[in-house]
């Protein structure tokens, strides 16, 4: 797997209140070694510098939470499996708590919050956690599809059939969101799942990109770039430039993840085991009450 | 160059600034004095941002709305580089403060306030002015009970909303109509109906029909959610009032009341004829504005001067003289019945008391009595033989509880009025807030500070530790003529 990311303040804003992080990491060794990819995009909001505080806390908390969760599972020999969808959800929920607490305790941070799109990849599968109107897309076979649902006022209107996508794009209230990290004590996180295939590209971005560049424009730019074997980092720059030419009214953040042949295991794993004693058989695992698409099985 | 406004300045050569009242969303608000007639005024100094938008609406304000329910604007314009609005000074509280203090108010009072606001809006709408920002902060209830709409035409929607994504302007948003949410420019008369409906709902139930933590959720809620029916929250509300509120909150403008006039006639207790006042019929009697000088609702039969002797009733249609006690004219069938002052049910001619509620009729030559049951005047029968009586512990009262009769009665506790066959009581010593054991009670409910309450035969009255039963009895021994 390869990735590239880029963030830009845009043409109109004074500060960049977006935050992002992408990383690869792995646990275990030998035949038990499992690799993960973690990509976070967060778009902060709030008076003064509060937006930046909100988005950076969001990113840091998610990274820490995912690491701790996986590490704990690794160290705890009794725990042999992981529900990665729940890992993502828990990470965003904790980020919400951290931002919310800070916003309550400091008057200068009152009302601050962030959107967040988080992608966790493992063994040819992607788990996407979503709050707000930042987005994740899948580019596959030349087609671009939005994976996440916008938690925004215009997004709800479009889903309700009251607005078309084109009207939503230019609506004066398109910036109003209905869910955010840090706006209330508990947040409802959407989790999406994707089975990855070689040649797939995942895109995570803030609305500074998706609000300026239409889906067809993004698709064209990326497909042509892939065809010309353009580097991922260059594609990120192209997208940011396109958003700026269209106005650049907001901060622009984009992450691209490329799925290679070797990222997809020949035989899919459904379970993670970190110590030899705690491997569950498929029978044992199937008797447990857990969503089966989030399991990774270790080869015997 | 703009000079900074300060105390002592004179605006428009006429209004002297006395003190700073506060800072509104659009600029400072000062208290001042009109040096021409020495009346107090409120002076709003607009920020430069607001001025831009203000000038767009100056044309509307030139129409200078003049209505008792709309705040009066004396003068506006530029002076010394700043922009000012000079208005009459209002002594009272806005509905936001009242809601904060009381949670909710009675159906009767809420209806009264909404009717007053609708009246004012009706006048504005006829002059093609739409308020656009009806909310509790913009409706004031003065100390004398009058209702005034403020911020008229001044509150305009900003083109570029100063809204952060988290919702800095959520305060106004709760009262916005769905069409305003979807498109700020789509505001018309029915948007004011909706916003007033939200206020009405909140006054009656103490809750907002649409609420959310985030601005985005609030917008979605206004457009898509049906609010809980008012009677689900407060079951004691009348079904008629619920129907009105629900209609005001219809999502589509065409489903609401098309105009303020329609709303006014749709509100319960609408006066039968212009100029007639509604009466307080409940014991808790929150009337708002009782005026003993106003006429009671006219009976169907023409209101003749009180006859000294009744021998027959002339039919207004065919002039035939009918027997006393008839309901219909014997010749032409015309309905001769009047209406009970208390319960509005039909009463046969010459009847002294209503067949349904026992209340004396207008023509009834009846006498009111306070029959002492316990306490100071136990066993005694006090007659209401004057048009105005006072009751209290001080010896100067007509009914005095001095000399140990009842130490718990206040020195000046209650006043009793007699008017056209009815007797009213008013708890006078309302210096204390809320219910006190020393208060005046009618059928167990404290009536202090609630104006004049009409007494009915059989009502229990308590002052301090003394209990009375109120009776209305026929004077003398009348027999019906035949």
XYZ file of C-alpha atoms in Angstrom:
782
model
C 0.000 0.000 0.000
C 1.078 3.496 -0.673
C -0.326 6.782 0.423
C 0.143 10.501 0.002
C -1.522 13.452 1.638
C -1.558 17.202 1.476
C -3.208 20.069 3.292
C -3.474 23.686 2.160
C -4.934 26.804 3.789
C -6.841 27.720 0.597
C -7.342 31.202 -0.846
C -9.585 32.914 1.688
C -8.895 31.653 5.165
C -6.169 33.049 7.359
C -5.419 29.850 9.226
C -5.509 26.194 8.394
C -7.814 24.498 10.864
C -7.677 21.129 9.144
C -5.505 18.387 10.556
C -4.462 15.053 9.147
C -2.273 12.049 9.691
C -1.497 8.912 7.717
C 0.604 6.028 8.893
C 1.361 2.320 8.471
C 2.160 0.073 11.395
C 2.242 -3.604 12.226
C 2.087 -5.933 15.189
C 3.437 -9.397 15.832
C 6.209 -11.129 13.996
C 6.805 -13.946 11.602
C 3.655 -15.555 10.281
C 1.654 -13.658 12.843
C 2.672 -10.252 11.601
C -0.325 -8.110 10.717
C -0.058 -4.709 9.035
C -2.469 -1.802 9.365
C -2.991 1.502 7.614
C -4.529 4.438 9.486
C -5.591 7.676 7.783
C -7.318 10.547 9.579
C -8.685 13.792 8.148
C -10.255 16.331 10.520
C -11.746 19.759 9.741
C -12.028 22.005 12.788
C -14.497 24.806 13.527
C -14.980 27.380 16.218
C -14.003 30.938 17.039
C -10.411 32.183 17.061
C -7.977 29.278 17.029
C -10.433 26.848 18.554
C -10.950 25.032 15.248
C -7.306 24.104 15.062
C -7.360 22.891 18.642
C -10.423 20.747 17.984
C -9.054 19.108 14.852
C -5.607 18.433 16.281
C -7.044 16.870 19.426
C -9.283 14.758 17.227
C -6.382 13.413 15.201
C -4.114 12.793 18.190
C -6.820 11.074 20.198
C -7.754 8.761 17.356
C -4.190 7.661 16.737
C -3.552 7.071 20.406
C -6.811 5.246 20.906
C -6.334 2.905 17.941
C -2.739 2.119 18.950
C -3.669 1.438 22.545
C -6.584 -0.710 21.548
C -4.561 -2.869 19.199
C -1.605 -2.994 21.553
C -3.779 -4.054 24.453
C -5.181 -6.840 22.360
C -1.689 -7.832 21.366
C -0.461 -7.933 24.960
C -3.529 -9.598 26.386
C -3.132 -13.241 25.551
C -6.767 -13.997 26.303
C -8.085 -11.642 23.672
C -7.621 -13.301 20.324
C -9.741 -11.299 17.983
C -10.558 -7.784 17.017
C -13.616 -6.073 15.720
C -12.002 -3.356 13.625
C -15.272 -1.563 12.978
C -15.649 -1.148 16.723
C -12.043 -0.032 17.010
C -12.736 2.834 14.619
C -16.001 3.750 16.293
C -14.411 3.738 19.765
C -11.593 5.958 18.544
C -13.948 8.615 17.201
C -16.108 8.432 20.297
C -13.109 9.062 22.517
C -12.020 11.958 20.323
C -15.500 13.390 20.796
C -15.189 13.129 24.567
C -11.791 14.830 24.617
C -12.895 17.766 22.477
C -16.207 18.113 24.272
C -14.565 18.198 27.710
C -12.059 20.776 26.628
C -14.759 22.921 25.046
C -16.766 22.855 28.272
C -13.905 23.750 30.523
C -12.533 26.663 28.567
C -14.619 29.633 27.548
C -12.388 30.415 24.603
C -13.117 26.959 23.174
C -16.856 27.129 23.663
C -18.724 25.600 20.751
C -15.654 24.207 19.029
C -15.791 20.959 17.132
C -14.467 19.048 14.181
C -15.567 16.792 11.376
C -13.632 13.578 10.954
C -13.102 10.846 8.395
C -10.941 7.954 9.535
C -9.850 4.979 7.423
C -8.376 1.864 9.047
C -7.099 -0.750 6.594
C -6.038 -4.301 7.334
C -5.643 -7.429 5.227
C -7.414 -6.086 2.188
C -10.299 -4.534 4.122
C -11.070 -0.931 4.952
C -13.118 0.345 7.901
C -14.230 3.954 7.638
C -15.491 5.988 10.601
C -17.347 9.203 9.795
C -18.692 12.257 11.628
C -19.523 15.519 9.849
C -19.175 16.535 6.209
C -15.640 15.479 5.367
C -15.739 12.567 2.932
C -14.248 9.256 1.875
C -14.455 8.073 -1.744
C -13.602 4.869 -3.586
C -12.124 5.049 -7.071
C -12.461 1.671 -8.737
C -12.352 0.815 -12.425
C -12.552 4.471 -13.422
C -15.684 5.090 -11.317
C -15.714 7.379 -8.285
C -18.169 6.548 -5.512
C -18.706 8.414 -2.248
C -18.474 5.893 0.599
C -19.557 8.116 3.495
C -22.798 10.068 4.081
C -22.556 13.782 4.778
C -23.810 14.835 8.201
C -24.833 18.249 7.002
C -28.056 20.205 6.650
C -27.896 20.164 2.850
C -26.879 16.501 2.944
C -30.061 15.644 4.823
C -32.092 17.731 2.390
C -30.575 15.871 -0.558
C -31.262 12.500 1.070
C -34.797 13.655 1.744
C -35.235 14.576 -1.905
C -35.744 18.272 -1.207
C -32.519 19.393 -2.870
C -30.445 18.102 -5.734
C -26.677 17.650 -5.426
C -26.129 20.700 -7.637
C -28.407 22.867 -5.489
C -26.655 21.608 -2.357
C -23.289 22.569 -3.733
C -24.259 26.243 -4.064
C -26.692 26.455 -1.142
C -25.992 29.358 1.238
C -26.303 27.001 4.189
C -24.064 24.256 2.838
C -21.616 24.757 5.702
C -24.117 23.886 8.413
C -23.489 20.422 9.787
C -25.692 18.177 11.872
C -23.053 16.097 13.651
C -19.601 16.984 14.899
C -16.790 15.723 17.090
C -17.071 17.642 20.340
C -20.498 19.235 19.973
C -22.234 17.071 22.557
C -21.493 14.496 25.185
C -22.050 11.464 22.943
C -21.783 11.312 19.178
C -23.292 8.893 16.687
C -20.474 7.608 14.487
C -21.212 6.101 11.061
C -18.978 3.122 10.200
C -18.595 1.853 6.625
C -16.843 -1.231 5.339
C -15.134 -1.899 2.014
C -13.552 -5.067 0.594
C -10.489 -3.825 -1.229
C -9.293 -4.976 -4.655
C -5.995 -4.389 -6.409
C -6.054 -1.102 -8.292
C -8.484 0.569 -5.860
C -7.794 4.068 -4.663
C -9.265 5.485 -1.472
C -9.636 9.233 -1.074
C -10.327 11.055 2.182
C -10.856 14.815 2.111
C -12.326 17.796 3.935
C -15.164 19.803 2.359
C -12.602 22.340 1.231
C -11.955 19.917 -1.615
C -15.340 18.301 -2.181
C -17.078 21.669 -1.966
C -14.902 23.214 -4.675
C -14.328 20.319 -7.064
C -17.203 18.235 -8.393
C -17.158 14.447 -8.254
C -16.781 14.082 -12.048
C -13.866 16.517 -12.030
C -12.152 14.515 -9.291
C -12.768 11.281 -11.147
C -11.303 12.611 -14.370
C -8.250 14.033 -12.678
C -7.495 10.858 -10.751
C -8.216 8.384 -13.558
C -6.047 10.274 -16.002
C -3.319 10.581 -13.403
C -3.344 6.866 -12.708
C -3.251 6.148 -16.420
C -0.165 8.340 -16.779
C 1.424 6.664 -13.722
C 1.571 9.991 -11.975
C 2.851 9.895 -8.413
C 0.286 10.033 -5.608
C 1.837 13.144 -4.124
C 1.510 14.901 -7.478
C -2.123 13.886 -7.716
C -2.713 15.434 -4.284
C -1.142 18.651 -5.499
C -3.305 18.596 -8.633
C -6.452 18.255 -6.571
C -5.491 21.069 -4.217
C -4.652 23.287 -7.149
C -8.000 22.551 -8.747
C -9.810 23.455 -5.531
C -7.903 26.710 -5.266
C -8.639 27.647 -8.882
C -12.297 27.111 -8.180
C -12.116 29.617 -5.304
C -10.366 27.939 -2.406
C -12.866 29.342 0.078
C -11.969 26.832 2.781
C -8.948 24.854 3.980
C -8.219 21.947 1.630
C -7.064 18.534 2.838
C -6.718 15.322 0.846
C -5.350 11.833 1.488
C -4.930 9.240 -1.248
C -4.382 5.527 -0.569
C -3.413 3.129 -3.321
C -4.149 -0.613 -3.019
C -1.611 -2.975 -4.589
C -1.856 -6.586 -5.507
C 0.243 -7.687 -2.535
C -2.036 -5.857 -0.098
C -4.778 -8.388 -0.731
C -3.981 -11.713 0.890
C -4.551 -14.766 -1.261
C -6.562 -16.394 1.451
C -8.620 -13.880 3.460
C -7.983 -13.824 7.164
C -10.908 -13.593 9.496
C -9.290 -13.440 12.868
C -6.312 -11.932 14.575
C -4.399 -13.993 17.072
C -1.472 -12.529 18.841
C -0.383 -15.471 20.878
C -0.406 -19.092 19.889
C -2.604 -20.169 22.830
C -5.503 -17.998 21.945
C -6.249 -18.878 18.383
C -9.900 -19.631 17.957
C -11.106 -22.135 15.472
C -13.575 -20.966 12.918
C -16.292 -22.870 14.737
C -15.543 -21.213 18.027
C -15.427 -17.788 16.469
C -18.650 -18.276 14.586
C -20.487 -19.041 17.815
C -19.623 -15.630 19.226
C -21.848 -12.624 18.713
C -19.579 -10.532 16.506
C -19.992 -8.986 13.071
C -18.211 -11.335 10.750
C -16.952 -8.792 8.288
C -14.658 -7.333 10.881
C -12.755 -10.490 11.699
C -9.373 -11.562 10.548
C -8.431 -15.230 10.830
C -4.947 -16.368 11.178
C -3.805 -19.160 9.077
C -3.332 -22.299 11.057
C -15.461 61.227 11.357
C -17.645 59.350 13.736
C -17.719 60.597 17.259
C -18.267 58.229 20.111
C -21.722 58.488 21.661
C -21.717 59.224 25.370
C -24.005 60.272 28.182
C -25.025 63.905 27.881
C -25.023 63.992 24.092
C -28.074 65.302 22.286
C -29.306 63.489 19.203
C -31.240 65.220 16.434
C -31.120 68.319 18.636
C -33.916 66.904 20.681
C -33.129 63.661 22.510
C -30.680 63.741 25.371
C -28.762 60.587 26.214
C -29.017 59.697 29.890
C -27.628 56.227 30.402
C -26.581 53.048 28.660
C -29.214 50.337 28.912
C -27.309 47.616 27.164
C -25.858 46.202 24.015
C -28.092 44.492 21.530
C -27.139 42.425 18.534
C -27.035 45.481 16.339
C -25.464 48.081 18.588
C -25.821 49.995 21.823
C -29.146 50.889 23.400
C -29.353 54.072 25.426
C -32.009 55.556 27.634
C -32.759 59.137 26.885
C -35.273 61.933 27.261
C -37.267 63.752 24.613
C -36.623 67.337 25.569
C -39.691 68.500 23.713
C -42.244 66.722 25.900
C -40.023 65.292 28.678
C -40.966 61.696 27.918
C -38.441 58.874 28.214
C -37.115 57.350 25.013
C -34.943 54.407 24.025
C -32.181 55.240 21.552
C -30.618 52.496 19.508
C -27.208 53.224 18.062
C -26.494 50.906 15.156
C -23.104 49.458 14.300
C -21.769 50.228 10.853
C -22.584 46.721 9.628
C -26.186 47.083 10.602
C -26.342 50.505 8.997
C -25.792 49.053 5.544
C -28.771 46.813 5.942
C -30.711 49.500 7.733
C -30.669 51.759 4.740
C -32.205 49.038 2.662
C -35.202 49.089 4.914
C -35.494 52.786 5.414
C -38.175 52.886 2.765
C -40.310 50.524 4.824
C -39.878 52.495 7.997
C -40.912 55.684 6.271
C -44.404 54.293 6.385
C -44.092 54.792 10.134
C -46.394 52.154 11.474
C -48.724 53.596 14.035
C -50.469 50.909 16.022
C -50.986 50.376 19.740
C -49.252 47.027 19.580
C -46.179 48.249 17.743
C -43.393 50.218 19.333
C -43.514 53.794 18.250
C -40.516 55.165 16.414
C -40.033 58.872 16.964
C -37.103 59.550 14.686
C -34.234 57.827 12.928
C -31.286 58.743 10.796
C -27.709 59.896 10.931
C -26.306 62.315 13.421
C -22.647 63.096 13.897
C -21.612 60.181 11.762
C -23.570 57.622 13.746
C -26.896 56.061 12.953
C -29.671 56.232 15.549
C -33.188 54.971 16.093
C -35.266 56.800 18.671
C -38.245 54.903 20.054
C -40.713 55.213 22.889
C -39.374 53.825 26.124
C -41.198 50.729 27.214
C -41.511 49.751 30.865
C -41.991 46.039 31.029
C -40.467 42.677 30.231
C -40.026 40.806 27.022
C -41.484 37.328 26.608
C -38.050 35.707 26.742
C -37.561 37.004 30.276
C -41.100 36.026 31.248
C -40.615 32.519 29.888
C -37.360 32.211 31.731
C -39.016 33.232 34.984
C -42.303 31.392 34.697
C -41.634 28.536 32.293
C -45.045 28.888 30.745
C -48.155 31.027 31.172
C -51.900 30.410 31.238
C -53.855 29.687 28.076
C -55.928 32.816 28.573
C -52.935 35.097 28.932
C -51.062 33.463 26.073
C -54.070 33.896 23.823
C -54.368 37.524 24.846
C -50.740 38.207 24.022
C -50.853 36.380 20.713
C -54.018 38.196 19.747
C -52.328 41.530 20.482
C -49.278 40.591 18.421
C -51.443 39.348 15.563
C -53.318 42.619 15.668
C -50.116 44.599 15.305
C -48.787 42.304 12.579
C -52.062 42.599 10.750
C -51.590 46.351 10.520
C -48.011 45.921 9.367
C -48.936 43.359 6.753
C -51.514 45.733 5.325
C -48.666 48.176 4.811
C -46.632 45.430 3.151
C -44.189 45.191 6.017
C -43.223 41.737 7.175
C -41.510 41.511 10.539
C -39.342 38.496 9.615
C -37.987 38.014 13.126
C -40.881 37.329 15.482
C -39.470 35.778 18.645
C -39.960 36.171 22.412
C -37.171 38.767 22.674
C -39.101 41.032 20.310
C -42.422 40.985 22.167
C -42.802 43.073 25.273
C -45.459 42.958 27.949
C -45.626 46.293 29.698
C -46.326 46.775 33.386
C -49.862 47.890 32.560
C -50.474 44.738 30.578
C -50.194 46.170 27.069
C -48.319 44.159 24.473
C -45.865 45.709 22.027
C -43.858 44.290 19.177
C -40.353 45.703 18.991
C -37.479 45.529 16.535
C -39.899 45.997 13.695
C -38.352 46.261 10.286
C -35.059 46.813 12.007
C -34.273 43.155 12.296
C -33.358 42.064 8.824
C -31.684 38.937 7.691
C -28.071 39.225 6.819
C -27.157 38.112 3.328
C -23.922 36.557 4.414
C -24.964 34.815 7.539
C -22.568 35.404 10.347
C -22.937 31.817 11.250
C -20.247 29.470 12.269
C -20.887 25.830 11.506
C -21.537 25.173 15.140
C -24.357 27.685 15.169
C -23.587 31.031 16.729
C -26.979 32.396 15.699
C -29.066 29.607 17.086
C -31.067 32.067 19.131
C -33.117 33.310 16.213
C -33.180 30.014 14.402
C -35.696 28.347 16.723
C -38.442 30.626 15.424
C -37.672 30.422 11.720
C -40.197 29.021 9.319
C -39.237 26.103 7.035
C -39.227 28.301 3.953
C -36.882 30.751 5.679
C -34.519 27.899 6.535
C -34.474 26.617 2.996
C -34.133 30.031 1.410
C -33.529 33.204 3.403
C -35.141 35.401 0.781
C -38.416 33.463 0.752
C -40.028 35.336 3.584
C -43.605 36.505 3.490
C -46.676 37.054 5.660
C -47.161 33.390 6.419
C -43.606 33.204 7.764
C -44.656 35.651 10.471
C -47.641 33.373 11.198
C -45.308 30.419 11.667
C -42.889 32.306 13.902
C -45.777 33.548 16.029
C -46.985 29.951 16.200
C -43.637 28.888 17.649
C -43.914 31.628 20.270
C -47.508 30.602 21.044
C -46.438 26.971 21.462
C -43.659 27.944 23.831
C -45.924 30.208 25.899
C -48.502 27.438 26.311
C -46.218 24.471 26.922
C -42.956 25.986 28.144
C -41.120 24.035 25.479
C -39.880 24.877 22.040
C -41.482 22.849 19.245
C -38.113 22.492 17.486
C -34.892 22.131 19.403
C -31.493 20.550 18.871
C -27.906 20.795 20.029
C -26.609 21.791 16.656
C -27.800 24.370 14.183
C -27.831 21.817 11.367
C -30.029 19.457 13.332
C -32.349 22.327 14.225
C -32.769 23.259 10.576
C -33.520 19.669 9.622
C -35.958 19.446 12.491
C -37.842 22.597 11.430
C -38.204 21.310 7.894
C -39.003 17.681 8.510
C -40.136 17.098 12.072
C -43.698 17.301 13.366
C -43.592 18.747 16.877
C -45.369 17.081 19.792
C -48.972 18.230 20.035
C -49.383 20.868 22.774
C -51.914 18.805 24.694
C -49.454 15.950 24.924
C -47.313 18.242 27.037
C -50.053 20.160 28.842
C -53.270 18.093 28.785
C -55.264 20.932 30.355
C -55.056 23.023 27.181
C -58.239 23.348 25.180
C -58.555 21.392 21.928
C -59.396 24.610 20.079
C -56.135 26.264 21.017
C -54.210 23.168 19.977
C -55.879 23.227 16.580
C -54.887 26.863 16.119
C -51.265 26.292 17.096
C -50.928 23.220 14.901
C -52.316 25.170 11.962
C -49.882 28.023 12.550
C -47.023 25.528 12.505
C -47.984 23.817 9.247
C -44.906 23.103 7.180
C -46.352 24.455 3.960
C -47.278 28.139 3.990
C -50.525 27.462 2.158
C -51.677 25.184 4.996
C -51.401 27.924 7.613
C -53.733 30.849 8.296
C -53.468 32.927 5.131
C -53.473 36.191 7.037
C -53.407 37.659 10.501
C -57.106 38.490 10.188
C -57.923 34.825 9.694
C -55.744 33.973 12.652
C -57.493 36.583 14.797
C -60.901 35.153 14.016
C -59.605 31.652 14.512
C -58.386 32.355 18.030
C -60.796 31.174 20.718
C -62.687 33.853 22.615
C -62.739 36.161 19.637
C -65.047 39.063 20.407
C -68.544 38.701 18.935
C -68.617 42.288 17.845
C -65.866 44.812 17.451
C -65.178 46.715 20.626
C -66.659 44.111 22.937
C -64.235 42.798 25.513
C -63.879 39.229 26.568
C -64.483 38.553 30.213
C -62.560 36.548 32.733
C -64.706 33.533 33.360
C -62.307 31.356 35.266
C -61.781 31.812 38.946
C -58.098 32.524 38.557
C -59.306 35.411 36.510
C -56.188 36.526 34.667
C -57.959 39.065 32.594
C -55.192 41.316 31.590
C -57.334 44.352 31.242
C -60.597 44.440 33.064
C -62.452 47.650 32.750
C -65.699 47.989 34.652
C -66.691 50.648 32.186
C -66.885 48.267 29.255
C -70.145 46.705 28.205
C -70.804 43.026 28.829
C -71.654 40.946 25.758
C -75.030 42.141 24.536
C -77.933 39.725 24.920
C -79.888 38.790 21.828
C -82.870 40.803 22.939
C -82.230 44.507 22.844
C -80.749 45.727 26.098
C -83.510 47.838 27.516
C -82.893 50.083 30.492
C -83.555 48.247 33.728
C -87.329 48.186 34.040
C -88.788 48.825 37.424
C -91.751 46.596 36.693
C -91.863 43.893 34.092
C -95.259 42.991 32.704
C -94.346 41.589 29.324
C -91.546 41.319 26.766
C -92.044 42.970 23.363
C -90.735 40.920 20.452
C -88.150 42.899 18.503
C -89.369 41.408 15.221
C -93.123 41.664 15.354
C -93.658 43.818 18.429
C -96.041 41.352 20.045
C -95.905 41.499 23.796
C -94.998 38.094 25.195
C -95.337 36.756 28.706
C -92.438 37.155 31.024
C -90.405 34.003 30.980
C -90.992 33.205 27.301
C -88.184 31.820 25.195
C -89.764 32.341 21.786
C -92.240 34.859 20.459
C -95.694 33.352 20.456
C -96.555 35.025 17.152
C -93.450 34.835 14.986
C -91.197 32.400 16.799
C -88.334 34.883 17.213
C -85.791 33.741 19.812
C -86.238 36.075 22.729
C -83.642 34.535 24.951
C -80.693 36.448 26.288
C -77.307 35.011 27.208
C -76.010 34.354 30.667
C -73.216 36.736 31.543
C -71.272 33.943 33.111
C -71.653 30.848 30.973
C -73.195 32.250 27.772
C -76.021 29.753 27.770
C -79.429 31.031 26.634
C -81.691 32.437 29.294
C -85.390 32.912 29.025
C -86.704 36.454 29.276
C -87.187 37.839 32.719
C -85.228 35.036 34.315
C -83.293 36.134 37.316
C -80.857 33.314 37.382
C -79.222 31.240 34.690
C -80.721 27.756 34.493
C -77.303 26.256 33.982
C -74.860 28.029 36.273
C -77.109 29.948 38.607
C -75.565 33.286 37.870
C -77.865 36.270 38.185
C -79.003 37.937 34.986
C -78.324 41.512 34.093
C -81.826 42.568 34.962
C -81.877 40.602 38.121
C -82.547 42.641 41.128
C -80.363 40.540 43.285
C -78.223 41.143 46.277
C -74.815 39.778 47.110
C -73.914 38.591 50.580
C -70.754 37.433 52.328
C -71.912 34.823 54.784
C -69.290 34.284 57.486
C -68.553 30.591 58.023
C -65.476 30.782 60.182
C -63.234 33.379 61.680
C -63.905 37.083 62.067
C -67.521 37.219 60.949
C -68.613 33.730 61.671
C -72.404 33.444 61.597
C -72.853 36.939 60.229
C -74.347 37.950 56.924
C -72.641 40.926 55.298
C -74.490 42.480 52.415
C -72.857 44.129 49.465
C -74.952 47.283 49.556
C -72.532 49.705 47.972
C -70.791 49.692 44.610
C -67.387 49.678 46.273
C -66.329 48.101 49.559
C -63.016 47.548 51.204
C -62.050 44.663 53.471
C -59.099 44.532 55.795
C -57.777 44.698 59.304
C -57.463 48.451 59.451
C -60.388 50.130 61.089
C -61.045 52.365 58.116
C -62.250 49.443 56.013
C -65.963 48.956 55.338
C -65.522 45.407 56.498
C -62.976 45.648 59.243
C -61.230 42.753 60.934
C -59.801 44.984 63.661
C -60.086 44.358 67.400
C -59.062 40.771 67.203
C -61.604 39.703 64.620
C -58.786 38.212 62.525
C -55.164 39.176 63.037
C -54.072 37.355 59.923
C -55.949 39.594 57.558
C -53.782 42.291 56.041
C -54.504 45.854 56.949
C -55.761 46.559 53.432
C -56.543 43.229 51.943
C -59.368 43.191 49.417
C -61.759 45.385 47.490
C -65.252 44.422 46.451
C -67.044 45.969 43.496
C -70.659 45.837 42.465
C -71.610 46.462 38.892
C -74.800 45.699 37.009
C -75.850 42.781 39.086
C -72.393 41.263 39.449
C -70.028 41.335 42.360
C -66.249 41.279 41.929
C -63.457 40.857 44.403
C -59.896 42.065 44.031
C -57.004 41.076 46.253
C -55.517 44.471 46.902
C -52.489 43.974 49.069
C -50.311 42.398 46.414
C -47.027 43.709 47.709
C -46.032 40.145 48.470
C -44.904 37.918 45.623
C -46.766 34.731 44.881
C -49.022 32.893 47.236
C -49.046 33.801 50.888
C -51.138 32.524 53.736
C -52.380 36.049 54.273
C -53.717 36.280 50.748
C -57.206 36.465 49.340
C -58.530 33.135 48.088
C -61.576 32.257 46.023
C -62.395 28.549 45.983
C -58.904 27.763 47.203
C -57.048 29.763 44.544
C -55.104 32.841 45.383
C -56.367 35.879 43.497
C -53.887 38.484 44.675
C -52.447 40.588 41.915
C -54.782 38.984 39.381
C -57.208 41.831 39.006
C -60.930 41.653 39.588
C -62.503 38.220 39.903
C -66.227 37.758 39.410
C -68.010 36.010 42.252
C -70.654 33.403 41.740
C -73.280 32.112 44.068
C -71.688 29.476 46.264
C -68.067 30.608 45.930
C -65.896 30.120 49.016
C -63.823 33.128 49.949
C -60.979 33.266 52.425
C -59.205 36.254 53.881
C -56.546 35.395 56.410
C -58.182 32.863 58.730
C -61.736 33.921 57.942
C -63.971 32.006 55.591
C -67.068 33.239 53.784
C -69.624 31.854 51.424
C -70.794 34.195 48.704
C -74.495 34.221 47.948
C -76.603 35.948 45.346
C -80.192 36.172 46.424
C -83.274 37.768 44.927
C -84.034 41.049 46.564
C -87.388 41.181 48.269
C -89.888 38.490 47.455
C -90.656 38.607 43.784
C -93.226 36.458 42.194
C -93.320 35.915 38.465
C -96.087 37.771 36.710
C -98.587 35.780 34.850
